[in-house]
mmCIF file of C-alpha atoms and ligand atoms in Angstrom:
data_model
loop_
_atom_site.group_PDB
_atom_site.id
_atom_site.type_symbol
_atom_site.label_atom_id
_atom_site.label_comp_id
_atom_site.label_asym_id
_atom_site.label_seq_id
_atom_site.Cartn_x
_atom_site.Cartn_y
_atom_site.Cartn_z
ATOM 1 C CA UNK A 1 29.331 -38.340 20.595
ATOM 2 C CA UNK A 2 31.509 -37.071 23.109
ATOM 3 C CA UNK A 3 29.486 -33.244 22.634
ATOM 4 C CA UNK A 4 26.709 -35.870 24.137
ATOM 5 C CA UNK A 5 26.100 -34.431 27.515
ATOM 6 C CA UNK A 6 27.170 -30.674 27.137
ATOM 7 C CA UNK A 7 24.536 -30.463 23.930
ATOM 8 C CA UNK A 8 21.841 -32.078 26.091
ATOM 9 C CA UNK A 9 23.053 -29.413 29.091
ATOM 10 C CA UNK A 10 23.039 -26.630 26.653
ATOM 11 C CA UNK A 11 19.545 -27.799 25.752
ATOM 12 C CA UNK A 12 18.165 -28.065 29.303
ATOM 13 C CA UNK A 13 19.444 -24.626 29.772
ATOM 14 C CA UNK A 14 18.055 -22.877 27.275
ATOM 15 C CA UNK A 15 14.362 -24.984 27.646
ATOM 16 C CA UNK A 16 14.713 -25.385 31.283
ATOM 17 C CA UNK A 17 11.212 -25.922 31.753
ATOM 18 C CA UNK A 18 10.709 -28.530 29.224
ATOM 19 C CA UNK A 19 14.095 -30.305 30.733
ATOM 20 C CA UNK A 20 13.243 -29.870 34.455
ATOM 21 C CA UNK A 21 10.514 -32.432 34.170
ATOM 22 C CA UNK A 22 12.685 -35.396 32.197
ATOM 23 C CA UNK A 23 15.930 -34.756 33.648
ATOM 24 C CA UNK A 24 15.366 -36.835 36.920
ATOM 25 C CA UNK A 25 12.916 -39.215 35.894
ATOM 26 C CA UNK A 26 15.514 -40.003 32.586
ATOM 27 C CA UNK A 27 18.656 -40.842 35.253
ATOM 28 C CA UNK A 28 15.905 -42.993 37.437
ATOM 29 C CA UNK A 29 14.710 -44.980 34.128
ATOM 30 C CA UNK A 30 18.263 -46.320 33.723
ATOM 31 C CA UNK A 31 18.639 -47.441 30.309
ATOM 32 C CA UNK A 32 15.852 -45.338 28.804
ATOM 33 C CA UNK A 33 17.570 -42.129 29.792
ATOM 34 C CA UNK A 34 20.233 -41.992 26.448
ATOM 35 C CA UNK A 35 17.974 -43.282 24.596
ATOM 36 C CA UNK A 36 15.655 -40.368 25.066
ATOM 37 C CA UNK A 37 18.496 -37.865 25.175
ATOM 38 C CA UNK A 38 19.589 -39.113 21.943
ATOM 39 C CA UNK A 39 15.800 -37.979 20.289
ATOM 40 C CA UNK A 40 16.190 -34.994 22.149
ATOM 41 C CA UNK A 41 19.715 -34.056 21.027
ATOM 42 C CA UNK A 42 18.981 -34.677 16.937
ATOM 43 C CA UNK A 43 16.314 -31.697 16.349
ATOM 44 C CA UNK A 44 18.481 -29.590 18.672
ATOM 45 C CA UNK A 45 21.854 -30.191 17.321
ATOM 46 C CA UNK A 46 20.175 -28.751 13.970
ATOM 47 C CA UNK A 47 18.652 -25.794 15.779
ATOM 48 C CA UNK A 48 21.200 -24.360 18.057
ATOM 49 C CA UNK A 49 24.548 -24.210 16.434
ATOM 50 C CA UNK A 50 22.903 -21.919 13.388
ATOM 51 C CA UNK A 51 22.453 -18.688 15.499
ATOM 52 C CA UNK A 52 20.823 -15.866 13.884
ATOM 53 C CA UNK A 53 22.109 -12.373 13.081
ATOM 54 C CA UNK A 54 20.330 -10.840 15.279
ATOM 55 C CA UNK A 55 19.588 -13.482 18.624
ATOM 56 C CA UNK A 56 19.102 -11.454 21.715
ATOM 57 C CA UNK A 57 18.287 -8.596 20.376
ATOM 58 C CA UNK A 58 15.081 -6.655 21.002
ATOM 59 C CA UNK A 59 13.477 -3.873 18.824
ATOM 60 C CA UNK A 60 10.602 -1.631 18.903
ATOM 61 C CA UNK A 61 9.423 -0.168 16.110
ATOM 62 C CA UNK A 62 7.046 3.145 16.163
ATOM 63 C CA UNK A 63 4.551 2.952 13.394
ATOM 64 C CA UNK A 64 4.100 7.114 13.379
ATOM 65 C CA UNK A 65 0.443 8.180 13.846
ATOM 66 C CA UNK A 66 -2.709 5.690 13.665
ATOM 67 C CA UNK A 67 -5.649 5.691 11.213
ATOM 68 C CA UNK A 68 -8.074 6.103 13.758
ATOM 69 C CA UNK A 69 -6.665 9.413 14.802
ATOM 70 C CA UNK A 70 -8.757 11.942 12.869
ATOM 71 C CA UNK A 71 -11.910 9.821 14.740
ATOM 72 C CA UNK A 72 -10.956 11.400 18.225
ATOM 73 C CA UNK A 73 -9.389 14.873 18.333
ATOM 74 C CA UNK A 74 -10.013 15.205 21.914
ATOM 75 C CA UNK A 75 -7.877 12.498 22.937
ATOM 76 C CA UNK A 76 -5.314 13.692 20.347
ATOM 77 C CA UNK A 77 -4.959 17.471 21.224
ATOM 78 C CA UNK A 78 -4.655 16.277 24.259
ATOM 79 C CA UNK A 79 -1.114 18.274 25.585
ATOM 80 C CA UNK A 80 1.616 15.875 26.689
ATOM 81 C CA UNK A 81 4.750 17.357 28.486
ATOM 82 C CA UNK A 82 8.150 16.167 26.104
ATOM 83 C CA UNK A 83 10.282 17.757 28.588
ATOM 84 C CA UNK A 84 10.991 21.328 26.442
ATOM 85 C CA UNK A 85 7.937 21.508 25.718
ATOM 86 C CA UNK A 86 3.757 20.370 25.728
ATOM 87 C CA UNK A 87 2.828 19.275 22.384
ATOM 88 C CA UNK A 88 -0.243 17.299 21.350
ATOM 89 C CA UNK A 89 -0.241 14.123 22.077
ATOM 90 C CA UNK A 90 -0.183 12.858 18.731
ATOM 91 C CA UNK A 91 -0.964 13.910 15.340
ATOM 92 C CA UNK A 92 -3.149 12.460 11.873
ATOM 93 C CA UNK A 93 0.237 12.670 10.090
ATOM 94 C CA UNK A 94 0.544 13.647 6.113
ATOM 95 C CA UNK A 95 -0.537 11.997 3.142
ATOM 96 C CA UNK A 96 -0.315 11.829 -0.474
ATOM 97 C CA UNK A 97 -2.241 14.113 -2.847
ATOM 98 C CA UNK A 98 -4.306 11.381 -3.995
ATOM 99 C CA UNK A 99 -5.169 10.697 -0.178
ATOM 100 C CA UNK A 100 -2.812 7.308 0.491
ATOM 101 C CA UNK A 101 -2.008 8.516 4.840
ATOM 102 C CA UNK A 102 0.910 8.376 6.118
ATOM 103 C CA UNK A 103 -0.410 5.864 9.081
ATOM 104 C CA UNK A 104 -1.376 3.422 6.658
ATOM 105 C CA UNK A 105 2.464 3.782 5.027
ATOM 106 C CA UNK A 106 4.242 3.947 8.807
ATOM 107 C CA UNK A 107 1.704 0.723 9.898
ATOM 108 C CA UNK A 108 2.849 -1.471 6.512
ATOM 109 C CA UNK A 109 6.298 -0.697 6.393
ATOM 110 C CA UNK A 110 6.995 -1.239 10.592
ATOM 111 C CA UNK A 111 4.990 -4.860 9.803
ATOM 112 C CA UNK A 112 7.054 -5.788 7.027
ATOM 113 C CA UNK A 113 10.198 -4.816 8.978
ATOM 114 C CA UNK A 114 8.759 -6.430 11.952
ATOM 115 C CA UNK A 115 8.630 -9.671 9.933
ATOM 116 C CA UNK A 116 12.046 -9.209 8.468
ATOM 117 C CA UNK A 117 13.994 -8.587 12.072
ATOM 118 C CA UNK A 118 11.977 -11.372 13.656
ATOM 119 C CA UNK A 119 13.677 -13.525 10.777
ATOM 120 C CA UNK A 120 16.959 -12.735 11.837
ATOM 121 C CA UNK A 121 16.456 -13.567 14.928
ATOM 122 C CA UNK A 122 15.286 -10.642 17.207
ATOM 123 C CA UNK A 123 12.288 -10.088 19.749
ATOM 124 C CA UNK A 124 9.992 -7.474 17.878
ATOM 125 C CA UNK A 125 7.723 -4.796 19.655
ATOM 126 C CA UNK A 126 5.392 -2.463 17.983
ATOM 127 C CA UNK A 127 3.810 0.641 19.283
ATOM 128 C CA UNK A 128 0.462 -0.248 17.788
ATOM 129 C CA UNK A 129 -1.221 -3.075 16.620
ATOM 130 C CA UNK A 130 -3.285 -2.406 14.100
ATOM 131 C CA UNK A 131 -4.053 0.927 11.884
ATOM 132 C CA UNK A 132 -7.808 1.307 12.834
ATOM 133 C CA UNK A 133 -7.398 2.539 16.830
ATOM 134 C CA UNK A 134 -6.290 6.185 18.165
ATOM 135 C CA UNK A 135 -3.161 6.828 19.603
ATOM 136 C CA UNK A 136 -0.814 6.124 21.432
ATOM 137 C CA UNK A 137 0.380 9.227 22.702
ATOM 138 C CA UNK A 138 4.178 10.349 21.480
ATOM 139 C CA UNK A 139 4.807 9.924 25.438
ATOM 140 C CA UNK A 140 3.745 6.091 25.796
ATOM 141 C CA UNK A 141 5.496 5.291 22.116
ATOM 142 C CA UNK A 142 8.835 6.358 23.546
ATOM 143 C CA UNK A 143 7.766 4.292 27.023
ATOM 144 C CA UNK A 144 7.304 1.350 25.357
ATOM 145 C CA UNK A 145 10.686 0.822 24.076
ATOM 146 C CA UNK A 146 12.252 1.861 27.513
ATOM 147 C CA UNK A 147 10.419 -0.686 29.517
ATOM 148 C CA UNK A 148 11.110 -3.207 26.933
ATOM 149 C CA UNK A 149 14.424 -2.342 27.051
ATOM 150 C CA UNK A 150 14.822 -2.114 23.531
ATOM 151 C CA UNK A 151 18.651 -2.493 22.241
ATOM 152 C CA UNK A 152 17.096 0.201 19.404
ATOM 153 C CA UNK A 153 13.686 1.735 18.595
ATOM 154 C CA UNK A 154 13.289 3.424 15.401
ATOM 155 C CA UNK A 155 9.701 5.343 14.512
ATOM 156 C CA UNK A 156 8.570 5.289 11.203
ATOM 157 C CA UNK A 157 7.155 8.474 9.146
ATOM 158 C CA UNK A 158 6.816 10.275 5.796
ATOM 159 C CA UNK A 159 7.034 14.181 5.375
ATOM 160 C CA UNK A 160 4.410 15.864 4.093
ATOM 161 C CA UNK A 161 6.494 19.092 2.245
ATOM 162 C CA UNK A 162 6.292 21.653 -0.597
ATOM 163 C CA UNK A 163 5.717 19.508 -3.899
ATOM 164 C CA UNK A 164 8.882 20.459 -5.028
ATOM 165 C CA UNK A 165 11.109 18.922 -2.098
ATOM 166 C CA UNK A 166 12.768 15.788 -2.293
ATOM 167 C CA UNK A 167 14.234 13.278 0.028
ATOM 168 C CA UNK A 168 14.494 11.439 2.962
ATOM 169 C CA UNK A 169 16.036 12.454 6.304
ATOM 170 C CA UNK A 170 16.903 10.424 9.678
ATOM 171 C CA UNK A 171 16.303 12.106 13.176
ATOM 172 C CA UNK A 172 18.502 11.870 16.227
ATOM 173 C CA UNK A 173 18.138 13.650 19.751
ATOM 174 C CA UNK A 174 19.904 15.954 21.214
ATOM 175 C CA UNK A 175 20.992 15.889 24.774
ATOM 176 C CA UNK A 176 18.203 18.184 26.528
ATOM 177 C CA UNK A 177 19.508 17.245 30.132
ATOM 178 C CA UNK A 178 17.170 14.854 30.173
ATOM 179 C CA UNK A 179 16.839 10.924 30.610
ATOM 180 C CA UNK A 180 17.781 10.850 26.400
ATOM 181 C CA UNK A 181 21.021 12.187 26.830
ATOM 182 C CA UNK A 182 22.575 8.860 27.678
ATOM 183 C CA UNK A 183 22.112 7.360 24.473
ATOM 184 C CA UNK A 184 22.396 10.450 22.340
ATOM 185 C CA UNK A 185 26.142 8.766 21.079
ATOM 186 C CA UNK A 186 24.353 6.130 20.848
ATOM 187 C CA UNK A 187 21.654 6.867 18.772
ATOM 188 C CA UNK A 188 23.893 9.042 16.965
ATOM 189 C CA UNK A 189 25.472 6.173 15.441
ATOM 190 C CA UNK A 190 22.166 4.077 14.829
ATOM 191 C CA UNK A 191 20.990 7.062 12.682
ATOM 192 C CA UNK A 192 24.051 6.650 10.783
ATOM 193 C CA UNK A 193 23.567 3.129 10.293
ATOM 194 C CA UNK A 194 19.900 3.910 9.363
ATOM 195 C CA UNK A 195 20.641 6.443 6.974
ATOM 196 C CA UNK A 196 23.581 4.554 4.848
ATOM 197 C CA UNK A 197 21.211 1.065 4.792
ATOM 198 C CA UNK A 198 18.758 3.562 3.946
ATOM 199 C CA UNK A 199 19.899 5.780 1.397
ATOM 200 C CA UNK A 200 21.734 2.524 -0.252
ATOM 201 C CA UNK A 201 18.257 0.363 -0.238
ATOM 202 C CA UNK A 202 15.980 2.460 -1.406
ATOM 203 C CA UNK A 203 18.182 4.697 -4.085
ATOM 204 C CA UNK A 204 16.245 7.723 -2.372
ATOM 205 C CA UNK A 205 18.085 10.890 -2.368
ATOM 206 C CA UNK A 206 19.087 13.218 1.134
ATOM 207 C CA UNK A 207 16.600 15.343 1.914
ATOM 208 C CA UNK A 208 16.897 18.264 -0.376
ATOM 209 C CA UNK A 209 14.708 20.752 2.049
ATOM 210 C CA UNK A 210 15.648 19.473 5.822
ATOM 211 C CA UNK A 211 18.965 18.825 7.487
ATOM 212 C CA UNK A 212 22.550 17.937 6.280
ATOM 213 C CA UNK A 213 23.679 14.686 5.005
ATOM 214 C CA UNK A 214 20.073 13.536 5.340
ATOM 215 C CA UNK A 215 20.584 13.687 9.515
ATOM 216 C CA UNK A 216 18.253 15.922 11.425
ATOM 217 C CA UNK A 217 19.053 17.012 15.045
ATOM 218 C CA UNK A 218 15.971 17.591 17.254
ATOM 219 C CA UNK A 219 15.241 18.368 20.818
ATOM 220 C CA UNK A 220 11.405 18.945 19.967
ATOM 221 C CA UNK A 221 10.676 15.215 19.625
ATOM 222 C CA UNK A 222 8.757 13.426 22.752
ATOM 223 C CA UNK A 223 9.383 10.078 21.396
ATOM 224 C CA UNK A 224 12.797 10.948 21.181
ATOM 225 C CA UNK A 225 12.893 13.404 24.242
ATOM 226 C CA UNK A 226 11.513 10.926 26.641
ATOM 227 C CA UNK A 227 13.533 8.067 25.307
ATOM 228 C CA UNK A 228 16.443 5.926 27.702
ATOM 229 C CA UNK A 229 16.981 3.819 24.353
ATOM 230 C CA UNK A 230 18.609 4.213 21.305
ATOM 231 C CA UNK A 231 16.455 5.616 18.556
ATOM 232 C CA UNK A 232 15.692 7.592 15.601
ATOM 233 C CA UNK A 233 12.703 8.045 13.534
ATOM 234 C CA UNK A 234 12.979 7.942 10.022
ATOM 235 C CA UNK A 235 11.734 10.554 7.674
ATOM 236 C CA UNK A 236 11.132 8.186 4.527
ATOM 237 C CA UNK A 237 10.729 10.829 2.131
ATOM 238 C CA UNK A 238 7.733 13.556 1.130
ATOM 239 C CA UNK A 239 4.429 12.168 0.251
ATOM 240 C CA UNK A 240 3.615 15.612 -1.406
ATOM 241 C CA UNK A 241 6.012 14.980 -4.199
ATOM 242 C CA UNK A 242 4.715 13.316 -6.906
ATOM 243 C CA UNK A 243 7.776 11.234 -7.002
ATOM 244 C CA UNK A 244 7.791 9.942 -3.655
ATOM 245 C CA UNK A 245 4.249 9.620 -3.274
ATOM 246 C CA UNK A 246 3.925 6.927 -6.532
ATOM 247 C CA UNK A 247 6.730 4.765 -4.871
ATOM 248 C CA UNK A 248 5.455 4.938 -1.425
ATOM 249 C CA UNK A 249 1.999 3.277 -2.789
ATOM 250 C CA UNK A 250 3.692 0.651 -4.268
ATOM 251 C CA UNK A 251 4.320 -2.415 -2.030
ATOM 252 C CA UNK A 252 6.900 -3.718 -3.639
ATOM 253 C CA UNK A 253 9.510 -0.249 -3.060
ATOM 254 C CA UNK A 254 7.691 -0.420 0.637
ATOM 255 C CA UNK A 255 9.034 -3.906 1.329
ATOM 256 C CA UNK A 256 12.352 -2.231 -0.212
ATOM 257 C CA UNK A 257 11.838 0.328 2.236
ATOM 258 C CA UNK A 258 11.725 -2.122 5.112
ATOM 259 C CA UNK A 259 14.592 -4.527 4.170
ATOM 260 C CA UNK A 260 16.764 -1.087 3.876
ATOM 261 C CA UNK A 261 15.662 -0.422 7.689
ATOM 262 C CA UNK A 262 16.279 -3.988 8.922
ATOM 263 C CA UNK A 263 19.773 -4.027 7.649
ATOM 264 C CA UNK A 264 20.455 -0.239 8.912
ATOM 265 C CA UNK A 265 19.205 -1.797 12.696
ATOM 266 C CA UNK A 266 21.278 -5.053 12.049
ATOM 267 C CA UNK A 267 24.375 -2.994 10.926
ATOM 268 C CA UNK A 268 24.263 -1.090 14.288
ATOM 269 C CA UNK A 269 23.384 -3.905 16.969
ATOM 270 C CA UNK A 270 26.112 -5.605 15.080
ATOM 271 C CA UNK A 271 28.732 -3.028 15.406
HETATM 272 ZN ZN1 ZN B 1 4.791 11.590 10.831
#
């Protein structure tokens, strides 16, 4: 009973709005005021002492392409400067030979991991919000993690390869001298985070066609390029192999997929 007053303070700071109001007129009512702080203390006591893994921390998550790109071509040729280069401003993406898109993968996988990180506690952002528009451009995917400050960003894709390769890969920047070369270390060691969660998780093997060790380097990348957070996109595997493709329609290895990313993220902002 003695944690009385610092549990109510501790309460007050953290809803300071809800507190500002009842604070004064509790120490005017006299008698009514421990009374009240009491009721106030029991739901919080319950609440605040279990902290989430991941409390504090914010994410943004790139769901790669957007099902209404095909629709608009205009606004998707569109050249965007990435810093070493203009590229389009964003692409349809790949899909699988029976016609499952990558955007409609990228969009259900970032929502499941969405829901997953937000249940551990962080402040989730997405790109996009649903897989019907066109867009964003590569430029304002790797803006929105910067202005929200994001303590990682990780954008989500599938390859679309010969039939025969196999694999997944992770992508990291390279310095460019360029706003993204301040968290190349750090994004360094977020992509291996990603790719051991990853590669454990999922049981899928290193890409057999791209990269070494399943890590990519790449200095071609505007949503890497233009980023002043952490990040990596992820490279889930190739939807032209026949393989692949047949797990990455099935929702049940995509929520896989997406509890191997969350704990790849929380492994990192951990660390
Ligand atoms: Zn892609």
């Amino acid at each position: 009973m003695r944690a009385l007053p610092a549990s109510v303070l501790a309460v007050c700071g953290l809803i300071a709005s809800a507190c500002g109001g009842t604070g004064s007129g509790g120490a005017a009512a006299g008698q009514a005021a421990p009374a009240t702080a009491v009721q106030q203390q029991a739901p919080a006591k319950e609440a605040l002492p279990k902290g989430k893994p991941l409390d504090g921390k914010v994410v943004v998550i790139d769901p790669g392409h957007n099902g209404g790109n095909r629709r608009d071509p205009a606004a998707i040729n569109r050249k965007v400067n990435v810093l070493t280069k203009w590229k389009p401003c964003d692409t349809t993406g790949t899909a699988t030979n029976d016609g499952y898109s990558e955007a409609a993968f990228t969009w259900d996988v970032s929502t499941r991991l969405a829901k997953i990180l937000k249940s551990r506690g962080a402040t989730v952002e997405l790109t996009r919000s649903s897989n019907t528009g066109v867009g964003p451009c590569i430029t304002e995917r790797a803006a929105i993690g910067n202005k929200a400050e994001a303590d990682a960003a990780i954008s989500v894709h599938a390859d679309g390869s010969a039939p025969g390769n196999r694999g997944f890969h992770v992508i990291i920047p390279k310095k460019i001298n360029g706003p993204v070369d301040k968290v190349v270390g750090k994004s360094n060691k977020l992509g291996l985070a990603v790719r051991d969660a990853f590669a454990k998780g999922t049981g899928l093997p290193y890409s057999t066609y791209i990269g070494r060790d399943a890590l990519s380097h790449r200095n071609d990348l505007g949503g890497l390029n233009l980023s002043t957070v952490p990040k990596v996109f992820i490279e889930s595997g190739n939807m032209r192999n026949a393989v692949e493709a047949a797990k990455f329609r099935d929702p049940k290895f995509r929520q896989t997929i997406a509890v191997a990313l969350a704990n790849g993220l929380q492994h990192y902002l951990e660390a």
